Coordinates of C-alpha atoms in Angstrom, one line a residue:
M1 CA -11.3 19.6 -14.2
Y2 CA -13.8 21.0 -15.6
S3 CA -15.3 19.3 -18.6
N4 CA -17.3 21.6 -21.0
P5 CA -20.1 20.0 -23.0
E6 CA -20.4 22.4 -25.6
I7 CA -16.3 21.9 -26.2
Y8 CA -16.1 19.1 -29.3
Y9 CA -13.8 17.2 -28.1
Y10 CA -10.8 15.6 -30.7
E11 CA -9.2 12.3 -30.2
R12 CA -5.3 12.7 -29.9
W13 CA -3.1 9.6 -31.3
L14 CA -2.0 9.6 -28.1
T15 CA -5.1 8.6 -26.1
A16 CA -5.1 4.8 -27.6
A17 CA -1.2 4.3 -26.2
L18 CA -2.0 6.2 -22.3
Q19 CA -5.1 3.9 -21.7
K20 CA -3.1 0.9 -22.7
D21 CA -0.3 1.7 -20.4
C22 CA -2.6 2.9 -17.7
R23 CA -4.3 -0.7 -17.4
D24 CA -0.4 -1.8 -16.8
H25 CA 1.5 0.8 -14.5
Q26 CA -0.1 2.5 -11.2
I27 CA 1.4 5.9 -12.7
I28 CA 0.9 7.7 -15.6
V29 CA 2.8 10.7 -15.9
L30 CA 1.5 13.4 -19.2
T31 CA 3.2 16.0 -20.1
G32 CA 3.0 18.7 -22.7
A33 CA 3.7 22.4 -23.0
R34 CA 0.5 24.7 -22.1
Q35 CA -2.5 24.7 -23.9
V36 CA -1.9 21.6 -25.9
G37 CA -4.5 19.8 -24.5
K38 CA -3.5 17.9 -21.6
S39 CA -6.5 18.6 -19.1
T40 CA -8.9 18.1 -22.2
L41 CA -7.7 14.8 -23.2
L42 CA -7.9 13.7 -19.5
A43 CA -11.8 15.0 -19.0
H44 CA -13.0 13.9 -22.2
A45 CA -11.0 9.9 -23.0
E46 CA -11.9 7.2 -20.5
P47 CA -11.4 5.7 -18.5
F48 CA -9.5 9.2 -17.1
R49 CA -13.2 11.0 -17.0
Y50 CA -14.2 8.8 -14.5
G51 CA -11.7 8.7 -11.9
R52 CA -11.5 11.6 -9.4
S53 CA -10.1 14.8 -10.7
H54 CA -8.2 17.1 -9.1
T55 CA -6.3 20.4 -10.4
M56 CA -4.0 22.4 -8.9
D57 CA -4.9 25.5 -10.2
D58 CA -8.1 25.1 -7.7
F59 CA -6.2 26.8 -4.5
E60 CA -8.4 24.9 -1.9
V61 CA -6.9 21.9 -3.6
L62 CA -3.1 23.3 -4.0
D63 CA -4.1 23.4 0.1
Q64 CA -5.2 20.2 0.7
A65 CA -2.2 18.7 -1.5
T66 CA 0.0 20.5 0.7
R67 CA -1.6 19.4 4.0
A68 CA -3.2 16.3 3.9
P69 CA -1.9 14.7 0.0
E70 CA -3.8 11.6 0.5
A71 CA -6.9 12.8 1.2
L72 CA -6.9 13.6 -2.5
W73 CA -7.2 10.1 -3.3
S74 CA -9.6 8.8 -0.1
G75 CA -12.5 6.3 -1.1
T76 CA -11.4 5.9 -4.6
D77 CA -8.5 3.8 -6.4
H78 CA -8.5 6.3 -9.9
V79 CA -6.8 9.8 -9.4
V80 CA -6.4 12.3 -11.9
L81 CA -3.9 14.9 -11.2
D82 CA -3.4 18.2 -13.1
E83 CA -1.0 20.6 -12.4
V84 CA 1.1 18.7 -10.4
Q85 CA 4.3 20.8 -11.3
K86 CA 2.9 23.2 -8.2
A87 CA 2.7 21.3 -5.6
P88 CA 6.1 18.8 -6.1
K89 CA 5.7 17.2 -2.6
L90 CA 2.8 15.4 -3.6
L91 CA 4.6 13.5 -5.9
Q92 CA 6.2 12.0 -2.5
A93 CA 2.4 11.0 -1.4
V94 CA 1.6 9.5 -4.6
K95 CA 5.2 7.2 -4.3
I96 CA 4.1 6.1 -0.9
A97 CA 0.3 5.5 -2.1
V98 CA 1.9 3.5 -4.5
D99 CA 4.3 1.1 -2.6
C100 CA 2.6 1.1 0.2
N101 CA -0.9 -0.4 -1.8
P102 CA 0.9 -2.5 -4.6
G103 CA -1.7 -2.4 -7.4
K104 CA -4.5 -0.6 -5.6
Y105 CA -4.2 3.2 -6.9
R106 CA -3.8 4.3 -10.5
F107 CA -2.4 8.0 -10.4
V108 CA -2.3 10.4 -13.8
L109 CA -0.2 12.8 -13.1
S110 CA 0.0 15.7 -15.6
G111 CA 1.5 19.2 -16.4
S112 CA 3.5 21.3 -18.0
A113 CA 6.6 20.3 -19.7
N114 CA 9.4 20.7 -17.1
L115 CA 7.5 18.4 -14.8
L116 CA 9.8 16.1 -16.5
L117 CA 12.8 18.4 -15.3
M118 CA 12.0 18.4 -12.2
K119 CA 14.5 16.8 -9.4
Q120 CA 11.6 15.5 -7.6
V121 CA 9.8 13.8 -10.0
S122 CA 12.6 11.6 -11.1
E123 CA 13.7 10.7 -7.9
S124 CA 10.3 9.8 -6.3
L125 CA 8.9 8.2 -9.2
A126 CA 11.6 6.4 -10.8
G127 CA 10.6 3.1 -12.3
R128 CA 7.2 3.4 -10.9
A129 CA 5.7 5.6 -14.0
V130 CA 5.3 5.7 -17.2
Y131 CA 5.6 9.3 -18.9
F132 CA 4.1 10.7 -22.1
I133 CA 4.4 13.9 -24.1
L134 CA 1.6 15.5 -25.6
D135 CA 2.1 17.5 -28.7
P136 CA 0.3 20.4 -30.0
M137 CA -2.7 18.8 -32.3
T138 CA -2.1 18.0 -35.6
L139 CA -4.0 18.2 -38.5
G140 CA -4.2 14.8 -38.9
E141 CA -5.6 14.8 -35.3
I142 CA -9.1 16.9 -36.7

């Protein structure tokens, strides 16, 4: 995910809840329709913008997620993984990292709304993740 400093960022109402729950849960799943601002929120809001960030839109990252996913968070404990629906096997690696290292890692997984419908997500992250859905921006947020 790349932040463009020329784009003005509007704080989203969901941000405070995301920030609170990221302190209490090792895995946050942020879903929503395409182009609602998931990547933008994670690139601009604290603490997400300070963690390591990878998008599965990048072919090299997607390849890494398939071959050796743990390398994506090697040397850090806060990781944002965007467009995770493109790498469903990555979710198993996240589950293992969290289970083997209680309290160590904080993952934010984002992707399209259909992420919640993926069988791999419900099975591998059950009881480990808290889920949020980002709706399109409202007039109140602007």
